[in-house]
Amino acid sequence: MKPKAARAAAAWRTYREVSKPGSPPLMTRVRAIPCMIGDVMRGRYAGLGKGKLGLMAMGVVYIISPIDLIPDFLVLIGVADDFGVFLWLMASLLGESGRYVDWQRKVIDGRVEARPQES
């Protein structure tokens, strides 16, 4: 699949997941991201590994960094790699935060036991 088509397909899958009936709405997912990161770092939420969280952090650094693998002065290619990383990051964050919100609901309902907070 061509890179442009792959990015469009990833964006479409994310949109379908976010807009699926019964799934957490977009703003709920966005607001849950800081809590999700905190719970992953404290070891309370096992649904997202620290390794993947680290990859996401590297994606943020790559997007905001002035140093790129493909320089931005190569307009179409240079901007496309940043956009591809951005799409992957948003799809990953929104997908993971949706699963996190579902997990939180199960914890609140008592259907799943939360991991104890380590001192």
PDB file of C-alpha atoms in Angstrom:
ATOM      1  CA  MET A   1       0.000   0.000   0.000  1.00  0.00           C
ATOM      2  CA  LYS A   2       1.328   3.457  -0.802  1.00  0.00           C
ATOM      3  CA  PRO A   3       2.306   5.591   2.204  1.00  0.00           C
ATOM      4  CA  LYS A   4      -0.381   8.195   1.458  1.00  0.00           C
ATOM      5  CA  ALA A   5      -3.048   5.490   1.213  1.00  0.00           C
ATOM      6  CA  ALA A   6      -1.774   3.859   4.404  1.00  0.00           C
ATOM      7  CA  ARG A   7      -2.039   7.149   6.303  1.00  0.00           C
ATOM      8  CA  ALA A   8      -5.547   7.719   4.953  1.00  0.00           C
ATOM      9  CA  ALA A   9      -6.542   4.187   5.981  1.00  0.00           C
ATOM     10  CA  ALA A  10      -5.138   4.710   9.490  1.00  0.00           C
ATOM     11  CA  ALA A  11      -7.028   7.991   9.836  1.00  0.00           C
ATOM     12  CA  TRP A  12     -10.226   6.310   8.650  1.00  0.00           C
ATOM     13  CA  ARG A  13      -9.823   3.408  11.133  1.00  0.00           C
ATOM     14  CA  THR A  14      -9.303   5.903  13.960  1.00  0.00           C
ATOM     15  CA  TYR A  15     -12.372   7.884  12.936  1.00  0.00           C
ATOM     16  CA  ARG A  16     -14.484   4.707  12.783  1.00  0.00           C
ATOM     17  CA  GLU A  17     -13.274   3.598  16.226  1.00  0.00           C
ATOM     18  CA  VAL A  18     -13.941   6.993  17.811  1.00  0.00           C
ATOM     19  CA  SER A  19     -17.388   7.331  16.230  1.00  0.00           C
ATOM     20  CA  LYS A  20     -18.525   3.749  16.915  1.00  0.00           C
ATOM     21  CA  PRO A  21     -21.797   3.665  18.900  1.00  0.00           C
ATOM     22  CA  GLY A  22     -21.145   2.965  22.570  1.00  0.00           C
ATOM     23  CA  SER A  23     -17.468   3.900  22.424  1.00  0.00           C
ATOM     24  CA  PRO A  24     -16.128   6.822  24.448  1.00  0.00           C
ATOM     25  CA  PRO A  25     -16.522  10.170  22.645  1.00  0.00           C
ATOM     26  CA  LEU A  26     -13.520  12.035  21.283  1.00  0.00           C
ATOM     27  CA  MET A  27     -13.257  14.669  24.029  1.00  0.00           C
ATOM     28  CA  THR A  28     -13.581  12.023  26.753  1.00  0.00           C
ATOM     29  CA  ARG A  29     -10.660  10.196  25.164  1.00  0.00           C
ATOM     30  CA  VAL A  30      -8.595  13.388  24.898  1.00  0.00           C
ATOM     31  CA  ARG A  31      -9.261  14.353  28.532  1.00  0.00           C
ATOM     32  CA  ALA A  32      -8.332  10.821  29.673  1.00  0.00           C
ATOM     33  CA  ILE A  33      -4.826  10.924  28.143  1.00  0.00           C
ATOM     34  CA  PRO A  34      -3.037  12.635  31.094  1.00  0.00           C
ATOM     35  CA  CYS A  35      -4.689  10.269  33.603  1.00  0.00           C
ATOM     36  CA  MET A  36      -3.818   7.283  31.409  1.00  0.00           C
ATOM     37  CA  ILE A  37      -0.161   8.332  31.261  1.00  0.00           C
ATOM     38  CA  GLY A  38      -0.087   8.783  35.033  1.00  0.00           C
ATOM     39  CA  ASP A  39      -1.697   5.391  35.674  1.00  0.00           C
ATOM     40  CA  VAL A  40       0.731   3.674  33.289  1.00  0.00           C
ATOM     41  CA  MET A  41       3.707   5.307  34.993  1.00  0.00           C
ATOM     42  CA  ARG A  42       2.404   4.340  38.462  1.00  0.00           C
ATOM     43  CA  GLY A  43       1.732   0.759  37.328  1.00  0.00           C
ATOM     44  CA  ARG A  44      -2.027   0.936  37.877  1.00  0.00           C
ATOM     45  CA  TYR A  45      -2.991   0.408  34.221  1.00  0.00           C
ATOM     46  CA  ALA A  46      -1.437  -2.567  32.452  1.00  0.00           C
ATOM     47  CA  GLY A  47      -3.273  -2.075  29.142  1.00  0.00           C
ATOM     48  CA  LEU A  48      -0.474   0.126  27.797  1.00  0.00           C
ATOM     49  CA  GLY A  49       3.154  -0.812  28.271  1.00  0.00           C
ATOM     50  CA  LYS A  50       5.826   1.684  29.215  1.00  0.00           C
ATOM     51  CA  GLY A  51       7.654   0.763  26.001  1.00  0.00           C
ATOM     52  CA  LYS A  52       4.785   1.882  23.782  1.00  0.00           C
ATOM     53  CA  LEU A  53       4.335   4.978  25.927  1.00  0.00           C
ATOM     54  CA  GLY A  54       8.022   5.691  25.350  1.00  0.00           C
ATOM     55  CA  LEU A  55       7.546   5.319  21.581  1.00  0.00           C
ATOM     56  CA  MET A  56       4.687   7.795  21.751  1.00  0.00           C
ATOM     57  CA  ALA A  57       6.894  10.247  23.658  1.00  0.00           C
ATOM     58  CA  MET A  58       9.582   9.821  20.990  1.00  0.00           C
ATOM     59  CA  GLY A  59       6.925  10.588  18.362  1.00  0.00           C
ATOM     60  CA  VAL A  60       6.078  13.853  20.131  1.00  0.00           C
ATOM     61  CA  VAL A  61       9.759  14.770  20.312  1.00  0.00           C
ATOM     62  CA  TYR A  62      10.208  13.946  16.614  1.00  0.00           C
ATOM     63  CA  ILE A  63       7.275  16.148  15.621  1.00  0.00           C
ATOM     64  CA  ILE A  64       8.410  19.187  17.624  1.00  0.00           C
ATOM     65  CA  SER A  65      12.124  18.719  17.001  1.00  0.00           C
ATOM     66  CA  PRO A  66      13.771  20.926  14.375  1.00  0.00           C
ATOM     67  CA  ILE A  67      15.958  17.940  13.406  1.00  0.00           C
ATOM     68  CA  ASP A  68      14.253  15.437  11.072  1.00  0.00           C
ATOM     69  CA  LEU A  69      15.268  12.300   9.242  1.00  0.00           C
ATOM     70  CA  ILE A  70      13.921  13.946   6.104  1.00  0.00           C
ATOM     71  CA  PRO A  71      14.477  17.736   6.137  1.00  0.00           C
ATOM     72  CA  ASP A  72      11.399  19.960   5.848  1.00  0.00           C
ATOM     73  CA  PHE A  73      12.944  21.965   3.002  1.00  0.00           C
ATOM     74  CA  LEU A  74      12.094  18.931   0.822  1.00  0.00           C
ATOM     75  CA  VAL A  75       8.544  20.203   1.041  1.00  0.00           C
ATOM     76  CA  LEU A  76       6.376  17.243   0.081  1.00  0.00           C
ATOM     77  CA  ILE A  77       8.518  14.498   1.569  1.00  0.00           C
ATOM     78  CA  GLY A  78       9.803  16.444   4.582  1.00  0.00           C
ATOM     79  CA  VAL A  79       6.368  17.448   5.794  1.00  0.00           C
ATOM     80  CA  ALA A  80       4.836  14.066   4.920  1.00  0.00           C
ATOM     81  CA  ASP A  81       7.061  12.190   7.373  1.00  0.00           C
ATOM     82  CA  ASP A  82       6.064  14.534  10.214  1.00  0.00           C
ATOM     83  CA  PHE A  83       2.419  14.147   9.231  1.00  0.00           C
ATOM     84  CA  GLY A  84       2.761  10.364   9.155  1.00  0.00           C
ATOM     85  CA  VAL A  85       4.221  10.339  12.667  1.00  0.00           C
ATOM     86  CA  PHE A  86       1.446  12.707  13.794  1.00  0.00           C
ATOM     87  CA  LEU A  87      -1.265  10.414  12.371  1.00  0.00           C
ATOM     88  CA  TRP A  88       0.293   7.358  14.017  1.00  0.00           C
ATOM     89  CA  LEU A  89       0.557   9.220  17.322  1.00  0.00           C
ATOM     90  CA  MET A  90      -3.049  10.443  17.265  1.00  0.00           C
ATOM     91  CA  ALA A  91      -4.390   7.033  16.228  1.00  0.00           C
ATOM     92  CA  SER A  92      -2.392   5.340  18.990  1.00  0.00           C
ATOM     93  CA  LEU A  93      -3.327   7.867  21.679  1.00  0.00           C
ATOM     94  CA  LEU A  94      -7.021   7.923  20.800  1.00  0.00           C
ATOM     95  CA  GLY A  95      -7.223   4.135  20.560  1.00  0.00           C
ATOM     96  CA  GLU A  96      -5.361   3.551  23.812  1.00  0.00           C
ATOM     97  CA  SER A  97      -7.274   6.258  25.666  1.00  0.00           C
ATOM     98  CA  GLY A  98     -10.564   4.691  24.528  1.00  0.00           C
ATOM     99  CA  ARG A  99      -9.484   1.347  25.973  1.00  0.00           C
ATOM    100  CA  TYR A 100      -8.356   3.171  29.130  1.00  0.00           C
ATOM    101  CA  VAL A 101     -11.768   4.845  29.549  1.00  0.00           C
ATOM    102  CA  ASP A 102     -13.477   1.458  29.124  1.00  0.00           C
ATOM    103  CA  TRP A 103     -11.099  -0.005  31.745  1.00  0.00           C
ATOM    104  CA  GLN A 104     -11.867   2.876  34.139  1.00  0.00           C
ATOM    105  CA  ARG A 105     -15.599   2.229  33.741  1.00  0.00           C
ATOM    106  CA  LYS A 106     -15.075  -1.453  34.571  1.00  0.00           C
ATOM    107  CA  VAL A 107     -13.039  -0.521  37.664  1.00  0.00           C
ATOM    108  CA  ILE A 108     -15.745   1.877  38.826  1.00  0.00           C
ATOM    109  CA  ASP A 109     -18.438  -0.756  38.244  1.00  0.00           C
ATOM    110  CA  GLY A 110     -16.344  -3.290  40.170  1.00  0.00           C
ATOM    111  CA  ARG A 111     -16.038  -5.695  37.226  1.00  0.00           C
ATOM    112  CA  VAL A 112     -12.237  -5.363  37.152  1.00  0.00           C
ATOM    113  CA  GLU A 113      -9.876  -4.936  40.056  1.00  0.00           C
ATOM    114  CA  ALA A 114      -7.462  -2.043  39.786  1.00  0.00           C
ATOM    115  CA  ARG A 115      -3.827  -2.747  40.454  1.00  0.00           C
ATOM    116  CA  PRO A 116      -2.828  -1.539  43.900  1.00  0.00           C
ATOM    117  CA  GLN A 117      -0.761   1.597  44.046  1.00  0.00           C
ATOM    118  CA  GLU A 118       2.801   0.826  45.012  1.00  0.00           C
ATOM    119  CA  SER A 119       4.410   2.949  47.703  1.00  0.00           C
TER     120      SER A 119
END
